[in-house]
Structure formats: structure tokens, C-alpha cells
Short mmCIF file of C-alpha atoms and ligand atoms in Angstrom, two decimals:
data_model
loop_
_atom_site.label_atom_id
_atom_site.label_comp_id
_atom_site.label_asym_id
_atom_site.label_seq_id
_atom_site.Cartn_x
_atom_site.Cartn_y
_atom_site.Cartn_z
CA MET W 1 -25.05 -67.14 80.43
CA GLN W 2 -23.18 -67.63 83.33
CA VAL W 3 -22.10 -65.93 86.46
CA PHE W 4 -18.55 -65.63 87.51
CA LYS W 5 -17.41 -64.79 90.97
CA PHE W 6 -13.99 -63.35 91.81
CA GLY W 7 -13.08 -63.30 95.68
CA GLY W 8 -10.83 -60.79 97.33
CA ALA W 9 -7.60 -62.52 96.93
CA SER W 10 -8.48 -63.05 93.00
CA VAL W 11 -8.22 -59.05 92.89
CA LYS W 12 -5.69 -58.35 95.65
CA ASP W 13 -3.38 -56.32 93.25
CA ALA W 14 -2.72 -55.17 89.78
CA GLU W 15 -1.65 -58.37 88.62
CA ALA W 16 -4.36 -60.26 89.92
CA VAL W 17 -6.93 -57.69 88.08
CA LYS W 18 -4.98 -58.41 85.02
CA ASN W 19 -5.31 -62.03 85.38
CA VAL W 20 -9.32 -61.46 85.88
CA SER W 21 -9.20 -59.80 82.53
CA SER W 22 -7.26 -62.73 80.75
CA ILE W 23 -9.50 -65.29 82.32
CA LEU W 24 -12.66 -63.38 81.08
CA LYS W 25 -11.16 -63.26 77.85
CA HIS W 26 -10.59 -67.06 77.61
CA HIS W 27 -13.50 -68.19 79.30
CA ALA W 28 -16.38 -65.61 78.89
CA SER W 29 -17.51 -65.93 75.35
CA GLU W 30 -21.12 -65.74 76.71
CA ALA W 31 -23.35 -63.19 78.39
CA THR W 32 -21.49 -63.19 81.73
CA VAL W 33 -22.39 -61.44 85.05
CA VAL W 34 -19.19 -61.14 87.04
CA VAL W 35 -19.45 -60.75 90.70
CA VAL W 36 -16.57 -59.14 92.67
CA SER W 37 -15.54 -58.92 96.17
CA ALA W 38 -13.63 -56.19 97.92
CA MET W 39 -9.79 -56.22 97.29
CA GLY W 40 -7.42 -58.43 99.37
CA LYS W 41 -7.94 -57.77 103.01
CA THR W 42 -10.09 -54.30 102.51
CA THR W 43 -13.17 -55.96 104.38
CA ASN W 44 -10.92 -56.43 107.31
CA LYS W 45 -9.77 -52.94 107.24
CA LEU W 46 -13.23 -51.44 106.80
CA GLU W 47 -14.35 -53.42 109.81
CA GLU W 48 -11.31 -52.04 111.66
CA LEU W 49 -12.21 -48.60 110.55
CA THR W 50 -16.09 -49.00 111.47
CA LYS W 51 -15.00 -50.03 115.32
CA ALA W 52 -12.65 -47.07 115.44
CA TYR W 53 -15.57 -44.94 114.20
CA ILE W 54 -18.09 -46.16 116.83
CA ASN W 55 -15.43 -46.33 119.68
CA LYS W 56 -14.19 -42.57 118.60
CA GLN W 57 -10.79 -43.94 118.39
CA GLU W 58 -7.67 -41.95 117.30
CA ASN W 59 -6.68 -44.41 114.48
CA ILE W 60 -9.51 -43.60 111.93
CA GLU W 61 -7.33 -41.55 109.83
CA LEU W 62 -4.43 -44.02 109.90
CA LEU W 63 -6.76 -46.45 108.67
CA LEU W 64 -8.56 -44.59 106.06
CA ASN W 65 -4.95 -43.39 104.46
CA GLU W 66 -3.99 -47.27 104.38
CA LEU W 67 -6.98 -47.81 102.60
CA LYS W 68 -6.35 -44.95 100.28
CA ASP W 69 -2.80 -45.98 99.78
CA TYR W 70 -3.58 -49.55 98.94
CA HIS W 71 -6.37 -48.71 96.35
CA GLY W 72 -4.28 -45.67 95.11
CA SER W 73 -1.25 -47.99 94.29
CA ILE W 74 -3.39 -50.51 92.54
CA LEU W 75 -5.07 -47.50 90.54
CA ASN W 76 -1.40 -46.24 89.77
CA ASP W 77 -0.53 -49.78 88.29
CA LEU W 78 -3.51 -50.17 86.19
CA PHE W 79 -4.06 -46.94 84.76
CA PRO W 80 -0.92 -45.08 83.56
CA ASN W 81 -3.01 -42.27 82.14
CA LYS W 82 -3.43 -40.16 85.15
CA GLN W 83 -6.27 -38.09 83.72
CA ASP W 84 -8.41 -41.34 83.54
CA ALA W 85 -11.98 -40.75 84.89
CA ILE W 86 -11.43 -43.73 87.29
CA TYR W 87 -9.17 -41.34 89.59
CA ASN W 88 -11.84 -39.18 90.20
CA ASP W 89 -14.42 -42.06 90.74
CA ILE W 90 -12.51 -43.36 93.21
CA GLU W 91 -11.75 -40.08 94.93
CA ASN W 92 -15.62 -39.81 95.41
CA VAL W 93 -15.99 -43.06 97.09
CA PHE W 94 -13.46 -41.88 99.61
CA VAL W 95 -15.33 -38.58 99.89
CA GLU W 96 -18.46 -40.45 100.61
CA LEU W 97 -16.68 -42.38 103.07
CA LEU W 98 -15.08 -39.46 105.16
CA TRP W 99 -18.92 -37.93 105.13
CA ILE W 100 -19.88 -41.15 106.98
CA LEU W 101 -17.14 -40.68 109.48
CA GLU W 102 -17.76 -37.05 110.02
CA GLU W 103 -21.14 -37.79 111.22
CA GLU W 104 -22.32 -38.87 114.49
CA PRO W 105 -22.70 -42.13 114.91
CA SER W 106 -26.69 -42.41 115.27
CA PHE W 107 -27.78 -45.77 114.12
CA SER W 108 -26.98 -49.31 115.53
CA TYR W 109 -23.50 -50.65 115.11
CA ASN W 110 -24.66 -53.11 112.53
CA HIS W 111 -26.27 -50.31 110.62
CA HIS W 112 -23.18 -48.27 110.56
CA TYR W 113 -21.12 -51.48 109.59
CA ASP W 114 -22.77 -51.98 106.37
CA GLN W 115 -22.75 -48.19 105.36
CA ILE W 116 -18.84 -48.31 105.63
CA VAL W 117 -18.02 -52.07 105.08
CA SER W 118 -20.03 -52.31 101.78
CA LEU W 119 -17.59 -49.64 100.07
CA GLY W 120 -15.02 -52.23 99.71
CA GLU W 121 -16.91 -53.77 96.98
CA ILE W 122 -17.87 -50.36 95.36
CA LEU W 123 -14.13 -49.53 95.08
CA SER W 124 -13.30 -52.97 93.66
CA THR W 125 -15.97 -53.19 91.14
CA LYS W 126 -15.30 -49.73 89.84
CA ILE W 127 -11.44 -50.23 89.28
CA ILE W 128 -12.09 -53.47 87.74
CA SER W 129 -14.93 -52.37 85.46
CA ALA W 130 -12.82 -49.47 84.43
CA TYR W 131 -9.77 -51.54 83.79
CA LEU W 132 -11.58 -54.27 81.82
CA ASN W 133 -13.15 -51.52 79.67
CA ASN W 134 -9.66 -49.94 78.90
CA ASP W 135 -8.26 -53.56 78.25
CA GLY W 136 -10.99 -54.16 75.65
CA LEU W 137 -13.36 -55.91 77.53
CA LYS W 138 -16.45 -53.83 77.18
CA ASN W 139 -18.63 -54.14 80.13
CA LYS W 140 -21.31 -52.33 82.30
CA TRP W 141 -20.87 -51.18 85.99
CA LEU W 142 -24.00 -52.13 87.89
CA ASP W 143 -24.74 -51.22 91.63
CA ILE W 144 -26.20 -54.36 93.24
CA ARG W 145 -27.87 -52.42 95.83
CA GLY W 146 -30.78 -51.20 93.45
CA ILE W 147 -31.20 -54.98 92.43
CA ILE W 148 -30.83 -57.28 95.36
CA GLN W 149 -33.21 -56.34 98.27
CA THR W 150 -33.28 -57.07 101.46
CA ASP W 151 -34.99 -56.44 104.84
CA ASN W 152 -32.97 -54.28 107.37
CA SER W 153 -31.38 -57.23 109.44
CA TYR W 154 -28.02 -55.32 109.16
CA ARG W 155 -25.00 -57.29 108.66
CA GLU W 156 -27.12 -60.43 107.63
CA GLY W 157 -29.72 -58.94 105.40
CA ASN W 158 -32.45 -61.66 104.46
CA VAL W 159 -32.94 -61.38 100.62
CA ASP W 160 -36.55 -60.62 99.42
CA TYR W 161 -36.55 -63.04 96.43
CA VAL W 162 -39.89 -61.90 94.88
CA LEU W 163 -38.74 -58.17 94.75
CA SER W 164 -34.96 -58.82 93.76
CA GLU W 165 -36.35 -61.47 91.02
CA THR W 166 -38.12 -58.73 89.49
CA LEU W 167 -35.64 -56.40 89.50
CA VAL W 168 -33.09 -58.62 88.25
CA LYS W 169 -35.63 -59.29 85.05
CA THR W 170 -36.30 -55.34 84.50
CA GLN W 171 -33.02 -53.93 85.28
CA LEU W 172 -30.31 -56.58 84.87
CA LEU W 173 -31.13 -58.86 82.04
CA PRO W 174 -31.99 -55.79 79.68
CA LEU W 175 -28.30 -54.71 80.02
CA LEU W 176 -26.90 -57.99 79.35
CA GLN W 177 -28.68 -58.16 75.95
CA ASN W 178 -26.46 -55.11 74.77
CA ARG W 179 -23.42 -55.55 76.73
CA GLU W 180 -22.06 -59.35 77.20
CA VAL W 181 -20.50 -58.37 80.54
CA ILE W 182 -21.66 -56.90 83.61
CA VAL W 183 -19.38 -56.29 86.79
CA THR W 184 -21.18 -56.20 90.11
CA GLN W 185 -20.81 -56.40 93.49
CA GLY W 186 -21.08 -59.36 95.80
CA PHE W 187 -21.89 -59.26 99.47
CA ILE W 188 -23.94 -55.95 99.44
CA GLY W 189 -27.87 -55.23 98.94
CA GLY W 190 -30.36 -52.61 99.48
CA THR W 191 -33.22 -51.99 101.76
CA SER W 192 -36.38 -50.25 100.73
CA GLU W 193 -35.34 -47.19 102.36
CA ASN W 194 -32.11 -47.09 100.45
CA TYR W 195 -29.63 -48.14 103.02
CA THR W 196 -27.06 -50.50 102.16
CA THR W 197 -27.12 -53.99 103.78
CA THR W 198 -24.59 -56.73 103.77
CA LEU W 199 -25.25 -60.41 103.54
CA GLY W 200 -22.61 -62.00 106.13
CA ARG W 201 -18.98 -62.23 105.64
CA GLU W 202 -17.86 -64.08 102.43
CA GLY W 203 -21.18 -63.53 101.29
CA SER W 204 -20.28 -62.73 97.43
CA ASP W 205 -20.54 -66.30 96.74
CA TYR W 206 -24.22 -66.26 97.85
CA THR W 207 -24.77 -63.05 95.48
CA ALA W 208 -23.48 -65.16 92.50
CA ALA W 209 -25.72 -67.94 93.31
CA LEU W 210 -28.77 -65.69 93.84
CA LEU W 211 -27.99 -63.77 90.55
CA ALA W 212 -27.72 -67.44 88.83
CA TYR W 213 -31.09 -68.23 90.16
CA PHE W 214 -32.90 -65.42 89.16
CA THR W 215 -31.60 -65.18 85.71
CA ASP W 216 -31.62 -69.20 85.27
CA ALA W 217 -28.01 -69.10 84.52
CA ARG W 218 -26.19 -72.23 82.90
CA GLN W 219 -23.71 -72.21 85.36
CA VAL W 220 -21.81 -70.43 88.24
CA VAL W 221 -18.14 -70.57 88.33
CA ILE W 222 -16.14 -69.65 91.71
CA TRP W 223 -12.37 -68.39 90.88
CA LYS W 224 -10.31 -69.12 93.98
CA ASP W 225 -6.48 -69.28 95.04
CA VAL W 226 -7.13 -73.33 95.56
CA PRO W 227 -7.61 -75.91 92.66
CA GLY W 228 -11.15 -76.44 93.68
CA VAL W 229 -12.88 -77.84 96.82
CA LEU W 230 -10.29 -79.70 98.97
CA ASN W 231 -10.64 -82.15 101.84
CA ALA W 232 -9.14 -80.11 104.23
CA ASP W 233 -8.07 -76.28 104.45
CA PRO W 234 -4.50 -76.05 103.32
CA LYS W 235 -3.99 -73.27 105.93
CA TYR W 236 -4.07 -76.05 108.52
CA PHE W 237 -3.41 -79.56 106.82
CA LYS W 238 -0.71 -80.68 104.74
CA ASN W 239 -1.25 -83.13 101.65
CA THR W 240 -4.90 -81.91 100.89
CA LYS W 241 -6.66 -83.59 98.17
CA LYS W 242 -9.09 -81.87 95.72
CA ILE W 243 -12.51 -83.30 95.23
CA ASP W 244 -13.29 -83.50 91.86
CA GLU W 245 -17.21 -83.73 92.04
CA LEU W 246 -19.57 -83.33 94.90
CA THR W 247 -23.17 -83.38 95.13
CA TYR W 248 -25.31 -80.36 96.60
CA HIS W 249 -25.94 -82.40 99.48
CA ASP W 250 -22.42 -83.17 100.38
CA ALA W 251 -21.36 -79.39 99.63
CA ILE W 252 -23.91 -77.90 101.77
CA GLU W 253 -23.05 -80.21 104.94
CA LEU W 254 -19.29 -79.19 104.21
CA THR W 255 -19.95 -75.57 104.05
CA TYR W 256 -22.51 -75.68 106.87
CA PHE W 257 -19.56 -77.17 109.08
CA GLY W 258 -17.53 -74.41 108.11
CA ALA W 259 -15.42 -75.28 105.08
CA SER W 260 -14.80 -71.93 104.09
CA VAL W 261 -14.25 -72.48 100.47
CA ILE W 262 -17.87 -71.88 99.53
CA HIS W 263 -20.45 -69.75 101.46
CA PRO W 264 -23.00 -71.93 103.12
CA LYS W 265 -25.88 -69.84 101.69
CA THR W 266 -24.80 -70.70 98.16
CA ILE W 267 -25.97 -74.09 97.57
CA LYS W 268 -29.79 -73.68 97.94
CA PRO W 269 -30.51 -71.37 95.24
CA LEU W 270 -28.33 -73.59 92.84
CA GLN W 271 -30.10 -76.96 94.07
CA ASN W 272 -33.19 -75.36 93.80
CA LYS W 273 -32.72 -74.73 89.97
CA ASN W 274 -30.13 -77.25 89.43
CA ILE W 275 -27.60 -74.87 88.32
CA PRO W 276 -23.87 -76.64 88.29
CA LEU W 277 -21.22 -74.79 90.41
CA TYR W 278 -17.73 -74.76 89.57
CA VAL W 279 -14.86 -74.04 91.85
CA ARG W 280 -11.67 -73.22 90.01
CA SER W 281 -8.28 -71.96 90.33
CA PHE W 282 -7.66 -68.28 89.28
CA LEU W 283 -3.92 -69.39 88.82
CA LYS W 284 -4.45 -72.49 86.56
CA PRO W 285 -7.74 -71.46 84.95
CA GLU W 286 -7.36 -74.14 82.32
CA GLU W 287 -8.10 -76.90 85.09
CA PRO W 288 -11.20 -78.41 85.59
CA GLY W 289 -11.56 -77.52 89.44
CA THR W 290 -14.42 -79.04 91.35
CA LEU W 291 -17.98 -79.64 90.27
CA VAL W 292 -20.80 -79.42 92.61
CA LYS W 293 -24.10 -80.86 91.17
CA ASP W 294 -27.42 -82.80 91.40
CA GLY W 295 -26.59 -86.54 92.40
CA GLU W 296 -27.40 -89.37 94.63
CA LYS W 297 -24.03 -90.82 95.43
CA GLY W 298 -22.37 -88.96 98.10
CA ASN W 299 -18.61 -88.35 98.51
CA THR W 300 -17.18 -90.97 100.96
CA ALA W 301 -13.75 -89.07 101.09
CA THR W 302 -12.59 -87.95 104.60
CA SER W 303 -13.19 -84.20 104.86
CA TYR W 304 -11.55 -82.13 108.04
CA ILE W 305 -13.09 -78.88 108.72
CA PHE W 306 -11.08 -76.76 111.51
CA LYS W 307 -12.78 -73.74 113.11
CA GLU W 308 -10.64 -71.35 115.12
CA ASP W 309 -11.68 -68.77 117.49
CA GLN W 310 -14.68 -70.54 118.86
CA ILE W 311 -16.36 -70.00 122.35
CA LEU W 312 -17.95 -72.61 124.28
CA LEU W 313 -20.88 -71.57 126.31
CA SER W 314 -22.36 -73.44 129.11
CA ILE W 315 -25.87 -72.46 130.18
CA GLN W 316 -27.57 -73.54 133.39
CA PRO W 317 -30.64 -72.76 134.72
CA LYS W 318 -30.26 -70.56 137.96
CA ASP W 319 -33.02 -72.57 139.72
CA PHE W 320 -31.51 -75.91 138.99
CA SER W 321 -34.60 -76.83 136.81
CA PHE W 322 -33.84 -79.36 134.10
CA ILE W 323 -32.93 -78.28 130.65
CA ALA W 324 -36.35 -79.04 129.05
CA GLU W 325 -38.18 -77.79 126.16
CA GLU W 326 -39.22 -74.62 127.84
CA ASN W 327 -35.70 -73.58 128.91
CA LEU W 328 -34.54 -74.40 125.49
CA SER W 329 -37.11 -72.56 123.60
CA GLY W 330 -36.20 -69.46 125.66
CA ILE W 331 -32.38 -70.03 124.87
CA PHE W 332 -33.19 -70.36 121.25
CA ASN W 333 -34.87 -67.43 121.00
CA LEU W 334 -32.31 -65.22 122.53
CA PHE W 335 -29.68 -66.99 120.10
CA SER W 336 -31.83 -65.65 117.24
CA LYS W 337 -32.49 -62.38 118.57
CA TYR W 338 -28.70 -61.62 118.49
CA ASN W 339 -28.06 -63.30 115.54
CA VAL W 340 -25.79 -65.92 117.25
CA HIS W 341 -25.28 -69.07 115.04
CA ILE W 342 -24.68 -72.35 116.94
CA HIS W 343 -22.28 -74.49 115.25
CA MET W 344 -22.73 -77.43 117.99
CA MET W 345 -24.82 -78.07 120.84
CA GLN W 346 -25.30 -80.52 123.57
CA ASN W 347 -27.21 -80.85 126.64
CA SER W 348 -27.22 -82.55 129.94
CA ALA W 349 -29.84 -82.54 132.88
CA ILE W 350 -29.08 -79.20 133.85
CA SER W 351 -26.48 -77.46 131.49
CA PHE W 352 -26.90 -76.68 127.69
CA SER W 353 -23.54 -76.27 125.83
CA VAL W 354 -23.01 -74.36 122.64
CA CYS W 355 -20.16 -73.80 120.09
CA THR W 356 -20.18 -70.85 118.42
CA ASP W 357 -18.09 -68.15 116.94
CA ASN W 358 -16.32 -66.02 119.53
CA ASP W 359 -17.37 -62.72 118.29
CA ILE W 360 -17.47 -60.36 121.23
CA GLN W 361 -19.94 -57.99 119.76
CA LYS W 362 -22.61 -60.56 119.37
CA ILE W 363 -21.75 -62.37 122.29
CA GLU W 364 -21.76 -60.01 125.14
CA PRO W 365 -25.11 -58.89 125.01
CA LEU W 366 -26.37 -62.43 124.46
CA ILE W 367 -24.77 -63.32 127.73
CA ASN W 368 -26.10 -60.35 129.44
CA ASP W 369 -29.48 -61.35 128.44
CA LEU W 370 -29.23 -65.00 129.18
CA GLN W 371 -27.78 -64.06 132.54
CA GLN W 372 -31.34 -62.81 133.65
CA HIS W 373 -32.35 -66.56 133.96
CA PHE W 374 -29.33 -68.65 133.20
CA LYS W 375 -26.04 -69.04 134.89
CA VAL W 376 -23.63 -68.76 131.97
CA LEU W 377 -20.09 -70.41 131.95
CA TYR W 378 -17.64 -69.89 129.22
CA ASN W 379 -14.48 -71.17 127.90
CA ALA W 380 -12.64 -69.44 124.95
CA PRO W 381 -10.62 -69.72 122.58
CA VAL W 382 -11.64 -73.05 121.55
CA GLN W 383 -11.49 -75.08 118.46
CA LEU W 384 -13.90 -76.82 116.76
CA MET W 385 -13.07 -79.97 114.52
CA THR W 386 -15.52 -81.45 112.36
CA ILE W 387 -14.62 -84.54 110.45
CA ARG W 388 -16.81 -85.94 107.66
CA ASN W 389 -16.43 -89.82 107.10
CA TYR W 390 -14.34 -90.10 110.08
CA ASP W 391 -12.24 -92.91 111.40
CA GLN W 392 -10.59 -93.55 114.52
CA GLU W 393 -7.05 -93.09 113.37
CA THR W 394 -7.91 -89.68 112.14
CA ILE W 395 -9.53 -88.90 115.53
CA SER W 396 -6.44 -89.78 117.35
CA LYS W 397 -4.12 -88.04 115.13
CA LEU W 398 -6.21 -84.88 115.10
CA SER W 399 -7.00 -84.53 119.09
CA GLN W 400 -3.46 -85.16 119.91
CA HIS W 401 -2.12 -82.55 122.50
CA LYS W 402 -5.73 -81.27 122.89
CA VAL W 403 -8.09 -81.65 125.48
CA ILE W 404 -11.66 -82.70 124.26
CA LEU W 405 -14.36 -80.61 125.91
CA ILE W 406 -17.19 -82.17 123.88
CA GLU W 407 -17.69 -84.56 121.41
CA GLN W 408 -20.70 -85.73 119.14
CA ARG W 409 -21.06 -88.38 116.44
CA SER W 410 -23.55 -89.12 113.90
CA ARG W 411 -23.11 -91.96 111.18
CA ASN W 412 -21.06 -89.55 108.92
CA THR W 413 -19.98 -86.89 111.08
CA LEU W 414 -17.64 -86.50 114.13
CA GLN W 415 -17.64 -82.95 115.87
CA MET W 416 -15.06 -82.23 118.77
CA VAL W 417 -14.76 -78.89 120.58
CA MET W 418 -11.16 -78.95 121.83
CA LYS W 419 -8.68 -76.68 123.81
CA GLU W 420 -4.83 -76.89 123.45
CA ASP W 421 -3.61 -79.06 125.97
CA SER W 422 -1.61 -76.78 128.53
CA PHE W 423 0.56 -79.41 130.30
N1 LIG B 501 -15.73 -58.93 101.02
C1 LIG B 501 -16.49 -59.61 101.85
C2 LIG B 501 -15.87 -60.29 102.71
O1 LIG B 501 -14.51 -60.36 102.88
C3 LIG B 501 -17.35 -60.53 100.99
C4 LIG B 501 -16.58 -61.64 100.29
O2 LIG B 501 -15.45 -61.69 100.15
O3 LIG B 501 -17.22 -62.54 99.87
O4 LIG B 501 -16.34 -61.04 103.80
MG1 MG B 502 -13.30 -62.01 100.91
#
């Protein structure tokens, strides 16, 4: 059996959904678990909606209508029979959403976020499963929240491997024996109290890898709008090149530093069971894409990973004491408490610098807490450039018209925190 993952871009409109059906007809001749993300930019919209709900903004209804219209127009294109049960199904999800929005917020922001944002994947999978069934591709819709079990770290659920594996064996695998295709959600999970959690933005790849791990799948294919893993993000760089093969090791390094083509958590479960991962183009499904697999020899091609909208924090003990083990352990505890991930760090005698995502919801409470013992300075927005297998020429080229705030080199990797030069 195999696991396929289709991201938001691959299901962003009716044409795209039809293309998914065509890919499955050509490439799913064995039992296949199809993991799907929310359609297009739905997750971003639902994030906006969550903020509007928590802050009691006036645009709640507007956002809700945008979401309804968007999904409604895809439904119209895919289901000419207006009596099709799917119309009712989707209406019910929106009713559920409305109920959530009508209640007073009573839990943490992150808790509400997960209950609301997760519905993007519920909507997309219901639509896709129904369309595939109509299109002759018999499949079963599965609610993954009853299978992938997490703790209650909202927005970043930690997966309970033992429990989830048992549920996969008892609930998911039996479905695969009768029906060859299962359509289910990426990105979301459930807690023991039956609340929904999410696994972190772009987490559908991780879901696909987990399901492959639990089912001992033969392979995972992530279908993308790029030909495979490229040496740089085409959003920022011209003349990108596709990498044909990567080792798990290279892939984890690239994604850890922010190559957004695969979610960083995806590699570990696959490496642990030696399951190959293909990253292929849904626009050119006959092409081989990139293969990520076990192997010794690393990739020596230069790769660039560019992260925008970062913040550089500079943390200094108020009493002028050194940045030593004790201070550091206090600082790290706070980063972990607020779930803020460090992308790069550097210390001097009395200052510790950290580059991380400029996510105000997380950073503000962190800074407040840090300020009890430290003076905190920050610089935002800044950019983080990571170059794997670097050389001087590329460094000079990429740092043109930029001020380099901090820089770090290891044998293979160079990282620079930069700001646009304003002169
Ligand atoms: N829909 C979620 C997101 O946009 C998960 C994913 O796409 O993998 O972050
Ligand atoms: Mg997505």
C-alpha cells in the first residue's frame, strides 16, 4: 500500500480536484491512503476568522461568507446535481462552524484556533471524497481525529505513537482491505477528551508520513506544484534546479532550515522505517520528481533557503552577568514554554541573540516573561538566509544591498540574518 498527499494548491479549485481524480486513476493501482490539506488558502482564512472571533471583530460574517462562497463555487462546478448529498454535508460543517463562533471564547486562543482552523481539512476531504465516488473512484472518507491521537498542546499536538498505531491497525487498515482508497485529513488530530488539535502549519506532510509509518507503506508521494525538491524556492530565486535524489539526512537538514517543500517533521518516521518519499508534480504527474531515501552520499549541490518575516531578539541579563549556562537554561525554558522555535542563535559575553518567526501571538508573551530578568531588544522584520554547500560568490551575491546582522558558518552551512539596506 501507499500514501499520497495532496496539499492546498493541488485542490484549490474544481479543475484541480478533477486532476486529483485523474492522478489517482493512473497512479493508485494499489491500496492507497489519500491525505488532503484544506483547499487553496482556506487555512489562512480560517486563521483570520479565529482572530476575528477572539478579538470580537466585525468582519466575522464577511470572512465566513468568503469561505462559504469559495467552497460553494467549487461544489457547483463539481456537482451538477444540486440534490447531491454533499451539499447538505458541507452546509452542516458550516453550521458547526457557526455554533463555535456563536459561543463566548472560553478556552485559550490556541484551543479555539484548532477547533476552527481544522474545519478546512474536513471541508476539503468531504468534497474530494464525494467527487471521487461520483467519478467512479470508490473510496471511504475517514475522520483522522479518531486515529491520530495527540496530547493537548494546541496548534502543535504531540502525537501519541503507541495509541495512534493501535488505532491505525484496528480502525484504518480494515477499511483498506475492502475499499482500495481512503480519503482523510492531513494536519489534524484528536485528544483523549475529543477535542481537535492541529500538528503545526503545513503539517499534512507529517500526517502522510505518520500513516505510512503505522501501516508500513511501500512509499509516500507528496504531489506538489513544483517538479520536485528544488535547490531554492522559485518564489525568491530564478533558475532553480530540481534535485533528483536526496538522502533523508539532506532532506531533514534542508527542511529544518526552512525549505518549505516538505514539512520538517516528515522525514523522521520515514527514515525510521526506511520508506521512500517521492515529491512529484501534480501538473506533470508522469515525471519522476525527487526521491528521498536512505543513503550515504550527501547532496553537494548548493541550496538556498530564505525565510522572510523573522525577528531577531537580543537578550541581555539586567544585572550585567555573563550569558552562561544558568542564564541560558532559563532562556531556553521560556522558549520551550511558549513554543517558540529557534532558527538560529548566537551568544556573546552579555548578550544572547535568537532569530525566530515574527509571530506576535507567541513572541509577545515570551518577551514579557523574559523581561522579568533580561533586557530584550528586537529587530523586525529581518530575513534569514541559509546556504547549504556555500561558496563566497553566492554569499556576496545574496547579501547585496543587505545589512548582515549576524552570521554563522559550519562546514556545510552558512546562515545570515539580514535586513534591507535602507541607504
Ligand atoms: N492546511 C494546513 C496549512 O495550510 C496544513 C497543510 O497544508 O499541510 O497549514
Ligand atoms: Mg497548505
